[in-house]
Short mmCIF file of C-alpha atoms in Angstrom, two decimals:
data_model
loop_
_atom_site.label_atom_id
_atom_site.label_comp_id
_atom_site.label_asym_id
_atom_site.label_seq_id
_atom_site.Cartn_x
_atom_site.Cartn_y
_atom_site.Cartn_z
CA UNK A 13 7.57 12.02 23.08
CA UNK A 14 5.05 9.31 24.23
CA UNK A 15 6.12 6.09 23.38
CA UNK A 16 3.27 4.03 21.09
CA UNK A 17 3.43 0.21 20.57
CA UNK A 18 3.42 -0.04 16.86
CA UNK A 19 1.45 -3.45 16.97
CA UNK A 20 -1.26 -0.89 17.34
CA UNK A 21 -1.09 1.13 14.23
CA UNK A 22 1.17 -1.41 11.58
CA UNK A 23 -1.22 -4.58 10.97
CA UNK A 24 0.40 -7.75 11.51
CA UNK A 25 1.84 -8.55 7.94
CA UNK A 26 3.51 -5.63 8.11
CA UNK A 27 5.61 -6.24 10.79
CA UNK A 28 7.88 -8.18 9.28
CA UNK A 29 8.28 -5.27 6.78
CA UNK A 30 9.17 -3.26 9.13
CA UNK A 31 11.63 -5.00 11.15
CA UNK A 32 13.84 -5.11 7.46
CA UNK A 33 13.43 -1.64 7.18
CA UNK A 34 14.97 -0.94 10.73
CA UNK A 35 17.70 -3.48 9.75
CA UNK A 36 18.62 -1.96 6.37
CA UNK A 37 17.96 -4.93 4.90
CA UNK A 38 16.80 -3.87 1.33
CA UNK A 39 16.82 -0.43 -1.12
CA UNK A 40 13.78 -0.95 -2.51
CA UNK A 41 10.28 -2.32 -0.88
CA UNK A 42 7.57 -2.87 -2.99
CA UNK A 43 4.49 -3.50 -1.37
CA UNK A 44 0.97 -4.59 -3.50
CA UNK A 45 -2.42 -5.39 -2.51
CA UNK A 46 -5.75 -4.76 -3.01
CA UNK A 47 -8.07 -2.18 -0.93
CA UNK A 48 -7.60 -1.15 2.84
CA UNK A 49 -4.77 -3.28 2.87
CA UNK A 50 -3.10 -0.21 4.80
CA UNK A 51 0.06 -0.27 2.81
CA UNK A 52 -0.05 3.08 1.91
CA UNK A 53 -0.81 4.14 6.00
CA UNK A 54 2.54 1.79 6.51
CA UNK A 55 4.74 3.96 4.76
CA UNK A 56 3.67 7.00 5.82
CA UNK A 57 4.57 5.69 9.86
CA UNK A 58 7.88 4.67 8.66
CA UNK A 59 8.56 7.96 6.97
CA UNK A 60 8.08 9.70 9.82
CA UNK A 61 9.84 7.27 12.06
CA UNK A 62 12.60 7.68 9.80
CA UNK A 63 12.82 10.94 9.77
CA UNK A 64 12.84 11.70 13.62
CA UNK A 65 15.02 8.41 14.18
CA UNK A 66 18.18 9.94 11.69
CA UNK A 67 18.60 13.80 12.28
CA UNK A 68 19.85 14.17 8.96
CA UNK A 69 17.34 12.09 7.30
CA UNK A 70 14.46 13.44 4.75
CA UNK A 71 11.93 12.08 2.45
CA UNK A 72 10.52 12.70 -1.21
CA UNK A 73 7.34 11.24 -1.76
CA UNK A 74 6.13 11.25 -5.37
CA UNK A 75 2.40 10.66 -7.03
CA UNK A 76 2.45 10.86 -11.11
CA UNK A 77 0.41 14.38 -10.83
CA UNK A 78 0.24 17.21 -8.66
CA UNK A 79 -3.27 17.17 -8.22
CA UNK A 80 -3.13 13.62 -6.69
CA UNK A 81 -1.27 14.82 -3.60
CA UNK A 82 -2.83 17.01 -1.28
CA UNK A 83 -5.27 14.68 -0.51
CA UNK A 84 -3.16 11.35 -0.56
CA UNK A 85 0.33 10.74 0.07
CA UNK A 86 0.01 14.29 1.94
CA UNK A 87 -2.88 13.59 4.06
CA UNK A 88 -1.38 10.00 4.50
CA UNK A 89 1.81 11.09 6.11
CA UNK A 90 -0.78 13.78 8.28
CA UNK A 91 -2.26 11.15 9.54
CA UNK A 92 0.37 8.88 10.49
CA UNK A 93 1.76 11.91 12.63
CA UNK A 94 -1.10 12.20 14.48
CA UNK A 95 -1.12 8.39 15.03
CA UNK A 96 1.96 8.81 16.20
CA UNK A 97 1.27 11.22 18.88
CA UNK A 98 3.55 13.76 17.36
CA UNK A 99 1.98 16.29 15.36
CA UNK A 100 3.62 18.91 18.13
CA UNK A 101 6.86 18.63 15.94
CA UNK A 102 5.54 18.92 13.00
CA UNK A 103 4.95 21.90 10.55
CA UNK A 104 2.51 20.95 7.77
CA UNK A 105 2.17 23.36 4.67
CA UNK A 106 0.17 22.84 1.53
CA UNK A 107 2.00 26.09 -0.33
CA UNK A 108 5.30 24.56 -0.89
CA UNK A 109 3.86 21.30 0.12
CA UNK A 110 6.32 20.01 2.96
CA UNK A 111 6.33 18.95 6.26
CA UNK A 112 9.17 19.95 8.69
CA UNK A 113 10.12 18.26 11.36
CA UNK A 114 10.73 21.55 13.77
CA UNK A 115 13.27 20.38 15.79
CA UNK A 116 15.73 19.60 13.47
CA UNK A 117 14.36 21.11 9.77
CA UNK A 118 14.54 18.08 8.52
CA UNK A 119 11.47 18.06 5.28
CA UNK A 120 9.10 15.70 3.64
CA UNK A 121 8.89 16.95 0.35
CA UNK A 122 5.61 16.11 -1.97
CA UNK A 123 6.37 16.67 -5.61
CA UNK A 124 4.38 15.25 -8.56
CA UNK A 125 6.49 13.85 -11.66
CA UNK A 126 4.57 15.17 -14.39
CA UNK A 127 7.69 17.34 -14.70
CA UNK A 128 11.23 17.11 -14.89
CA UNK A 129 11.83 20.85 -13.44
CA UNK A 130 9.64 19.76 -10.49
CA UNK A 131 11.84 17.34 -9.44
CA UNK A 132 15.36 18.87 -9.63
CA UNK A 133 13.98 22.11 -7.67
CA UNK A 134 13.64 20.14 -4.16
CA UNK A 135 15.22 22.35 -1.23
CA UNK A 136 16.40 20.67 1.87
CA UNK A 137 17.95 22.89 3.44
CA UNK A 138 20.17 20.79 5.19
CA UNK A 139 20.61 16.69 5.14
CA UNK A 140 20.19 14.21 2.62
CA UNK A 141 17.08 12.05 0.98
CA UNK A 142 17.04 8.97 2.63
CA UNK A 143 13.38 8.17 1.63
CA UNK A 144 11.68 8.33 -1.48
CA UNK A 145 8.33 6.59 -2.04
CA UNK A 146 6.31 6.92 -5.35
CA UNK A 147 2.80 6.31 -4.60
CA UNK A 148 0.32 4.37 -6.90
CA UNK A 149 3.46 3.72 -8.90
CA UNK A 150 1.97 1.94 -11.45
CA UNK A 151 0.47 5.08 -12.74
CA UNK A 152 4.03 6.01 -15.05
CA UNK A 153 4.82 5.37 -17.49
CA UNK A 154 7.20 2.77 -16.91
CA UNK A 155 10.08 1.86 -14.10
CA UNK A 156 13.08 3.63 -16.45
CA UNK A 157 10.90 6.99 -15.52
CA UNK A 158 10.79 6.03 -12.02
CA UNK A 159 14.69 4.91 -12.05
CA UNK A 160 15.71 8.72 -14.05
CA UNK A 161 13.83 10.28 -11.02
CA UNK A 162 15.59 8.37 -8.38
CA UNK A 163 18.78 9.14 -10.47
CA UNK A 164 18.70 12.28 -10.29
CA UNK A 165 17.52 12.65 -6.20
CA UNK A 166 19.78 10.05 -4.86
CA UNK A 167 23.61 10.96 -6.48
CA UNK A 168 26.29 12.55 -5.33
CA UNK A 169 25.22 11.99 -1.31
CA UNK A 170 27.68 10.08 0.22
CA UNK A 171 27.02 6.61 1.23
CA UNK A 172 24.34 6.85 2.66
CA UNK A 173 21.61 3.84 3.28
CA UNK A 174 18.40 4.60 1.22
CA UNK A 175 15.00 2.79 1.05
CA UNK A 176 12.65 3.86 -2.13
CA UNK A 177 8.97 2.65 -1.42
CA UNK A 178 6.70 1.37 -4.69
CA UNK A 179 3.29 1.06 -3.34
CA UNK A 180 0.44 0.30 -6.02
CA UNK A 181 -2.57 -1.62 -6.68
CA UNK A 182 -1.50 -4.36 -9.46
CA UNK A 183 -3.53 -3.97 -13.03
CA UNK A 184 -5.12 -6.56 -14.12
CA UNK A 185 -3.15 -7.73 -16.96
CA UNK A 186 0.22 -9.04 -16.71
CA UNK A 187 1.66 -7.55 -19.66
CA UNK A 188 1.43 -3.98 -17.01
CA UNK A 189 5.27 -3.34 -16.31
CA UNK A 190 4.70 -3.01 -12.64
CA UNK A 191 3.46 -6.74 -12.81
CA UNK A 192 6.73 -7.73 -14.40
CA UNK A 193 8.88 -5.43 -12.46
CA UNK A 194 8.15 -7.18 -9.58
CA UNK A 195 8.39 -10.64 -10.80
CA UNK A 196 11.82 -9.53 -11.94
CA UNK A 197 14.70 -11.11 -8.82
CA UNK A 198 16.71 -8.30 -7.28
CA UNK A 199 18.54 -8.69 -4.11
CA UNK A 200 18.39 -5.23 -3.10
CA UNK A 201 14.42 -5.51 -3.37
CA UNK A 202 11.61 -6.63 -0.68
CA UNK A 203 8.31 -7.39 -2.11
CA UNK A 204 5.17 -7.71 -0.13
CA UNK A 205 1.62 -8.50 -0.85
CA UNK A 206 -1.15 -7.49 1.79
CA UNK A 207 -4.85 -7.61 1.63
CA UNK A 208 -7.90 -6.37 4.07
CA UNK A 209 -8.08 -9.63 5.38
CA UNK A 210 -4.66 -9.40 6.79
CA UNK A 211 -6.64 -5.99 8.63
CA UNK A 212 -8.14 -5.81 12.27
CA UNK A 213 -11.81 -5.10 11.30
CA UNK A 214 -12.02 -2.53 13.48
CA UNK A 215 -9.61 -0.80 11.65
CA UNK A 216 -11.72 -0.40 8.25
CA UNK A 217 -15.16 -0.36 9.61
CA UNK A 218 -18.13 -2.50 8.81
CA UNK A 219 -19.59 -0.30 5.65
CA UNK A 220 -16.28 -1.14 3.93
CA UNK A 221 -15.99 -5.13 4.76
CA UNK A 222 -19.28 -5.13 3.93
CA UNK A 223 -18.91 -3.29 0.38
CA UNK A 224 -15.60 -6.35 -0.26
CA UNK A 225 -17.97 -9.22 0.87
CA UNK A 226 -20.68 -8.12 -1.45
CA UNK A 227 -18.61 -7.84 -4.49
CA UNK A 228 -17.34 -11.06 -3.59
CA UNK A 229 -20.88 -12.02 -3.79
CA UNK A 230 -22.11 -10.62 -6.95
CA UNK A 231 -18.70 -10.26 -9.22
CA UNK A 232 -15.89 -12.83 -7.76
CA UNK A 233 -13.18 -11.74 -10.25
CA UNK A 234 -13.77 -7.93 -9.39
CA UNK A 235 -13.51 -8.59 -5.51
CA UNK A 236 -10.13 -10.73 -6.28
CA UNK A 237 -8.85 -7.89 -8.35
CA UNK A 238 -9.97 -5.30 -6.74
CA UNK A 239 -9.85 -6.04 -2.65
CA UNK A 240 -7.55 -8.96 -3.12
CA UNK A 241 -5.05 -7.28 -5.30
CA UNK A 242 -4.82 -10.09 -7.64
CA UNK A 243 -3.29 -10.27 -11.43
CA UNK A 244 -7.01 -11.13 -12.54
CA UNK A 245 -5.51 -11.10 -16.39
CA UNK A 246 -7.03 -9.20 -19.59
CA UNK A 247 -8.38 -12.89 -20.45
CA UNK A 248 -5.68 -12.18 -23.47
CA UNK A 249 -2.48 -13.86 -22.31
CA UNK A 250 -1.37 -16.76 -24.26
CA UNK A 251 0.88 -18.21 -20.70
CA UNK A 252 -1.23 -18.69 -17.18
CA UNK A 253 1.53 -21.13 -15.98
CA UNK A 254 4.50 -19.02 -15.69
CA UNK A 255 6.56 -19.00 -12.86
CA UNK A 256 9.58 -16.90 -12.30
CA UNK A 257 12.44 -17.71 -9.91
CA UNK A 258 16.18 -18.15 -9.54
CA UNK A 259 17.13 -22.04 -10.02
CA UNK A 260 20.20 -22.94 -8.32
CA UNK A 261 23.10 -24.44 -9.51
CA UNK A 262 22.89 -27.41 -7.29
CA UNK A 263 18.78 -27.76 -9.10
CA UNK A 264 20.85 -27.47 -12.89
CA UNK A 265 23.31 -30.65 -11.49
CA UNK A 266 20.04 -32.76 -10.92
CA UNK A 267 18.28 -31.94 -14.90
CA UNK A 268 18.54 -35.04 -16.73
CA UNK A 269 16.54 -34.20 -19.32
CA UNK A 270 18.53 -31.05 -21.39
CA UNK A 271 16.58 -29.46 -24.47
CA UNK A 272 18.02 -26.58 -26.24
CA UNK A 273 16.88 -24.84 -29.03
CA UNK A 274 17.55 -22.42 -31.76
CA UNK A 275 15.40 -19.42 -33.48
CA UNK A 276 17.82 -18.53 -35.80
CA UNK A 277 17.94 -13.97 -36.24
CA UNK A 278 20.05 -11.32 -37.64
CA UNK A 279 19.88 -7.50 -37.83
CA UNK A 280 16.44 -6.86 -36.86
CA UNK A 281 15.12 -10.35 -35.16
CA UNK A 282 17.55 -11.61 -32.16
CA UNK A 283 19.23 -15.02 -32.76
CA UNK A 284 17.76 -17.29 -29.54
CA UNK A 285 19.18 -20.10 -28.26
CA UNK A 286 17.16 -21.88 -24.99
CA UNK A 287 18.93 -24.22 -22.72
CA UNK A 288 16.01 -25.94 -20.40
CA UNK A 289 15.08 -29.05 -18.92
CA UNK A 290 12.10 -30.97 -19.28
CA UNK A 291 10.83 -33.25 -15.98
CA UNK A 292 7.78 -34.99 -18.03
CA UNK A 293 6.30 -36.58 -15.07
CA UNK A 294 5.30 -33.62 -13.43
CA UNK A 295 4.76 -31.72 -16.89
CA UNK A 296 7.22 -28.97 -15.76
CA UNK A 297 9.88 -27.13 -17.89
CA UNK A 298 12.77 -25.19 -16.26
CA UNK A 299 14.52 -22.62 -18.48
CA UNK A 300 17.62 -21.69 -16.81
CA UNK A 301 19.98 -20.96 -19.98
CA UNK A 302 19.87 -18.12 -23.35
CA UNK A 303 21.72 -16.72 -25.97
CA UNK A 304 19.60 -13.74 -27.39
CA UNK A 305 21.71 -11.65 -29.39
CA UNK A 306 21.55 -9.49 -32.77
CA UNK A 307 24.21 -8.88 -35.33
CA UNK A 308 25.61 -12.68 -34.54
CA UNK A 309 27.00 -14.65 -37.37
CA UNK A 310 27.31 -18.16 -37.21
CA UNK A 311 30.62 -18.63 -36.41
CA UNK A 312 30.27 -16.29 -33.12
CA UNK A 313 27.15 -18.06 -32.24
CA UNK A 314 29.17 -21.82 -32.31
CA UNK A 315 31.74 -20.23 -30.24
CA UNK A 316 28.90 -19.09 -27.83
CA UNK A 317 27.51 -22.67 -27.74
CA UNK A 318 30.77 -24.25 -27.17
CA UNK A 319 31.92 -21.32 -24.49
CA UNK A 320 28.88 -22.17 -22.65
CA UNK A 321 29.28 -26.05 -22.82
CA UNK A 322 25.70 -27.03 -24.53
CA UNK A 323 27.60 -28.67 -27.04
CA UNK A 324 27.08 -32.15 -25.53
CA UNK A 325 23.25 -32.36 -26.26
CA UNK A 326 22.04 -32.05 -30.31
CA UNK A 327 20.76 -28.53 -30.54
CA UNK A 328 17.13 -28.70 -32.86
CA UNK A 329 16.94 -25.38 -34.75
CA UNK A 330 14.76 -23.78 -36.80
CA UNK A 331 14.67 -25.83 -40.25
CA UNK A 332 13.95 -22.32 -42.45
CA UNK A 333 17.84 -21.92 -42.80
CA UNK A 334 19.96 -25.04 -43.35
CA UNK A 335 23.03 -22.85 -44.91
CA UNK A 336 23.06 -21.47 -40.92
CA UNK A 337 22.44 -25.49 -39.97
CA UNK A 338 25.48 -26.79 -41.60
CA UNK A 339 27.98 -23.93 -41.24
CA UNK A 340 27.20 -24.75 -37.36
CA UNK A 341 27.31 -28.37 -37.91
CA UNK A 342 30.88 -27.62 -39.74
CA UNK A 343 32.15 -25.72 -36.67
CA UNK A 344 31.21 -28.87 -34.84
CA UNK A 345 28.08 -28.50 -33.03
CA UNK A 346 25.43 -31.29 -32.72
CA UNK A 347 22.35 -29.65 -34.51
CA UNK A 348 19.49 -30.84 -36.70
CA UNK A 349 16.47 -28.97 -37.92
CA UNK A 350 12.84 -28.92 -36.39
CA UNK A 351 10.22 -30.66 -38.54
CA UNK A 352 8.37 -27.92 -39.27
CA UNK A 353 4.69 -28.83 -40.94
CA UNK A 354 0.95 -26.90 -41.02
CA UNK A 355 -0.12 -26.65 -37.62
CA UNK A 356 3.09 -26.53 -36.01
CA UNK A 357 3.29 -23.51 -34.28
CA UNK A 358 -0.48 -23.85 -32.40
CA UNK A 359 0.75 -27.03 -31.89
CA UNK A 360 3.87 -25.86 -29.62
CA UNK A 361 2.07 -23.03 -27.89
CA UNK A 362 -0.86 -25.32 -26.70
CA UNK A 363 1.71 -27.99 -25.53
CA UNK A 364 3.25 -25.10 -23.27
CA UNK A 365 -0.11 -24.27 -22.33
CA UNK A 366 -0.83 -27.72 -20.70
CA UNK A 367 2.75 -27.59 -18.82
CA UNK A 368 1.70 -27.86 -15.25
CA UNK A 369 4.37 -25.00 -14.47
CA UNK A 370 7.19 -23.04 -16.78
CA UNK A 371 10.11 -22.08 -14.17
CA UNK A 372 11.92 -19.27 -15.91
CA UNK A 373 15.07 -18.20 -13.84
CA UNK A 374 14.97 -14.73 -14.97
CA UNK A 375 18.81 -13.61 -13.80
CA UNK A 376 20.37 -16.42 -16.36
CA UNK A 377 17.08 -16.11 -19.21
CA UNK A 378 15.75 -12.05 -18.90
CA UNK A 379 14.69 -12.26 -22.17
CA UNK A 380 13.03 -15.49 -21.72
CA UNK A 381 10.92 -14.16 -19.05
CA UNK A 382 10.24 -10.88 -20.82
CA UNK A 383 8.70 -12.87 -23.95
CA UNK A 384 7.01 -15.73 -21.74
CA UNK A 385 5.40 -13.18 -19.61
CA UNK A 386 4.11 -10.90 -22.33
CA UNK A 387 3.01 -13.04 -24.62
CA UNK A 388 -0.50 -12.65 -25.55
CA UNK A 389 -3.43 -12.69 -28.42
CA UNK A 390 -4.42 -9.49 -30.68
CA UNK A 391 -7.67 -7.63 -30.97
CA UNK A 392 -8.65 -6.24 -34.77
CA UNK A 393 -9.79 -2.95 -34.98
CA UNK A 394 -13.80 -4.27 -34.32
CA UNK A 395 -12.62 -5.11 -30.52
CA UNK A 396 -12.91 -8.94 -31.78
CA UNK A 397 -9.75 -11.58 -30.58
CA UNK A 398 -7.76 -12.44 -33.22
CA UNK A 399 -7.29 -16.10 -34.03
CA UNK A 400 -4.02 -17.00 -34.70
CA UNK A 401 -1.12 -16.75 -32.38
CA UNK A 402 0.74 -13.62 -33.01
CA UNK A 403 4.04 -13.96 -34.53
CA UNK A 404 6.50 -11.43 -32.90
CA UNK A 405 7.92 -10.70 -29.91
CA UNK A 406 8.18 -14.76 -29.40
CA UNK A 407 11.93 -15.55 -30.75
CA UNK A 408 12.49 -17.55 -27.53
CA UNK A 409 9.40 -19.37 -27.09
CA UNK A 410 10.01 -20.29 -30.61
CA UNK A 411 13.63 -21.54 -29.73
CA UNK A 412 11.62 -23.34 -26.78
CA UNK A 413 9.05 -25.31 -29.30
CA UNK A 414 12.02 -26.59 -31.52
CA UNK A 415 14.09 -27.76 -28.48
CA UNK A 416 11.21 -29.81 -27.17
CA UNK A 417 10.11 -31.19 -30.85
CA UNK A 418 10.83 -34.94 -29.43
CA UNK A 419 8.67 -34.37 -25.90
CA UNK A 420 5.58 -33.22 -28.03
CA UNK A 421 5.56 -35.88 -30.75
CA UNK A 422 3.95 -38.50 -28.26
CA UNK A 423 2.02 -35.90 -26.34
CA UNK A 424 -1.82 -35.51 -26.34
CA UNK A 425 -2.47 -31.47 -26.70
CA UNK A 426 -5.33 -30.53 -24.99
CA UNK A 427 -7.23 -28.22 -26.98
CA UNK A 428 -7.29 -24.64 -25.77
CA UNK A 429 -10.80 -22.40 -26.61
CA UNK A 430 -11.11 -19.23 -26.41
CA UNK A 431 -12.99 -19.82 -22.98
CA UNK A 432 -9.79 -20.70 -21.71
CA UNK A 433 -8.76 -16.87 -22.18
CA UNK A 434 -12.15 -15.27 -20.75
CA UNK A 435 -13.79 -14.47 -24.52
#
């Protein structure tokens, strides 16, 4: 085979990528950008270098329906061969859709995932799948159909090394579950974010850079979205200042400034209790600490508290129930309820609107990050923006506005318009 520097065919950004992938570093890479960021060209070379590198190596790459494949993920990988120089290897076929690699047999498989049946019936002949990559992932449904898929390819082989590739344009809003998926901390997962800027020129032409400047021109939030691959938003979520990372315990040992709070729940709604700290010079709240549980009676919930240690700052609950208050207080636990009054809750959301920056570590607070991050107003049935704040899916944030009932007292809210969310 001819040997081809790879600087030449896997932009600079990628690099990087690709030295973790030849390391083994990471199951999963997710890589997200905008237009002719040539993320999608990436994977296809390191299929194929895959594939020739590990004799017993093959691939499965997946697209949500089978008339999205022949002419992506299938010409994609076609193309990367010939970039390669080694299309004299190769067997390409349309009818199954596979490519073999002729020396060995190993297969690249191209199956949609529209159905079940279409993805247990993969013949390899010999080997195992050490690659899958689902293109334009955030096309299903969700990731639990993506994980039942790689489920049911990647058991029973051994223990084997395998590397799953998510490549996808991200959807505007955030509420999308890609957009969270990612945001979501995983050691077994890269994730990369690559635009056409990050792209020798030459490489995409001058009719397409000059199609991305002139949107740029004419409709700056499309370009961003669009070419830049950014989260432009619906212009419907209630939280722009979310940030979500894993917050050490050597940052906890430094928080001076403890909140918790308590949304009190039963059968249906989950009982919430948020342990956070609260830096009010730089207007930034770090929530590194929940209980979010349903079915918990009081005296289960003190033990919790107690278990956990957050019994040595006064816990300020929810006021609606102060039979739950005192059996707590009984058991020993410093707690108070919020004073609760007209305007209370648009009070608390806008004060966590002007936050500089909400840290959520989302390993310790899941559910914290889940609500924070999805959060967002209603439309009526005449397409017009509902008012009021909605009041569901929000048991933590509600927690959250009771713990800090002290910080706000004092605080100046700045008013939030509806201009603030696009309308």
């Amino acid at each position: 085979m001819n040997r081809m520097r790879l600087s030449n065919i896997i932009a600079k950004p990628f690099q990087r990528v690709h030295k973790s992938i030849k390391k083994e570093e990471h199951n999963q890479y997710w890589l997200k950008g905008g237009r002719g960021s040539t993320k999608s060209s990436f994977v296809g070379i390191e299929i194929v270098l895959g594939i020739i590198k590990d004799p017993n190596a093959n691939a499965v790459v997946f697209r949500r329906y089978q008339n999205e494949l022949r002419d992506t993920v299938y010409g994609q990988v076609e193309w990367a061969i010939n970039k390669l120089g080694v299309e004299s290897y190769f067997t390409c076929n349309v009818s199954p859709m596979q490519i073999v690699y002729k020396p060995t047999g190993q297969k690249i498989v191209f199956k949609a995932a529209d159905s079940p049946g279409k993805v247990k019936s993969i013949n390899l002949g010999k080997g195992y799948i050490k690659y899958g990559w689902f293109e334009e992932c955030d096309q299903f449904r969700n990731y639990a159909e993506i994980r039942n898929i790689m489920q049911s390819l990647l058991r029973g082989e051994g223990n084997h090394k395998r590397t799953v590739f998510f490549t996808y344009n991200p959807p505007k809003s955030s509420r999308s579950w890609v957009n969270q998926e990612v945001k979501l901390s995983r050691e077994d997962r890269y994730v990369h974010h690559s635009t056409y800027l990050d792209v020798p020129p030459e490489w995409l032409g001058e009719t397409f850079i000059a199609e991305a400047e002139h949107l740029k021109k004419v409709n700056e939030m499309a370009y961003r979205h669009e070419y830049l691959g950014e989260e432009t938003g619906t212009g419907l979520e209630v939280f722009n200042n979310v940030s979500i990372r894993a917050i050490s315990d050597a940052e906890i040992q430094t928080f001076d400034k403890i909140r918790t709070g308590l949304d009190w729940g039963y059968s249906v709604d989950p009982c919430s209790v948020s342990r956070m700290h609260y830096d009010s010079t730089r207007k930034r709240l770090y929530v590194f600490g929940e209980i979010y549980k349903i079915n918990l009676f009081n005296d289960k919930l003190a033990s919790m508290i107690q278990d956990k240690g957050w019994n040595n700052r006064v816990i300020i609950a929810d006021s609606a129930e102060p039979k739950s208050i005192a059996d707590l207080a009984r058991q020993g636990i410093k707690i108070r309820g919020a004073k609760k009054g007209p305007g209370s809750i648009e009070h608390g959301i806008k004060f966590l609107q002007g936050l500089e920056e909400i840290i959520i570590d989302d390993i310790r607070c899941p559910n914290a990050a889940r609500e924070f991050i999805n959060y967002s107003l209603d439309i009526d049935s005449r397409g017009m923006v509902k008012v009021n704040f909605p009041d569901r899916d929000n048991h933590y944030i509600d927690s959250v506005r009771y713990g800090l009932e002290d910080d706000m007292k004092d605080s100046k809210v700045k008013t939030i318009s509806k201009s603030s969310f696009g309308l």
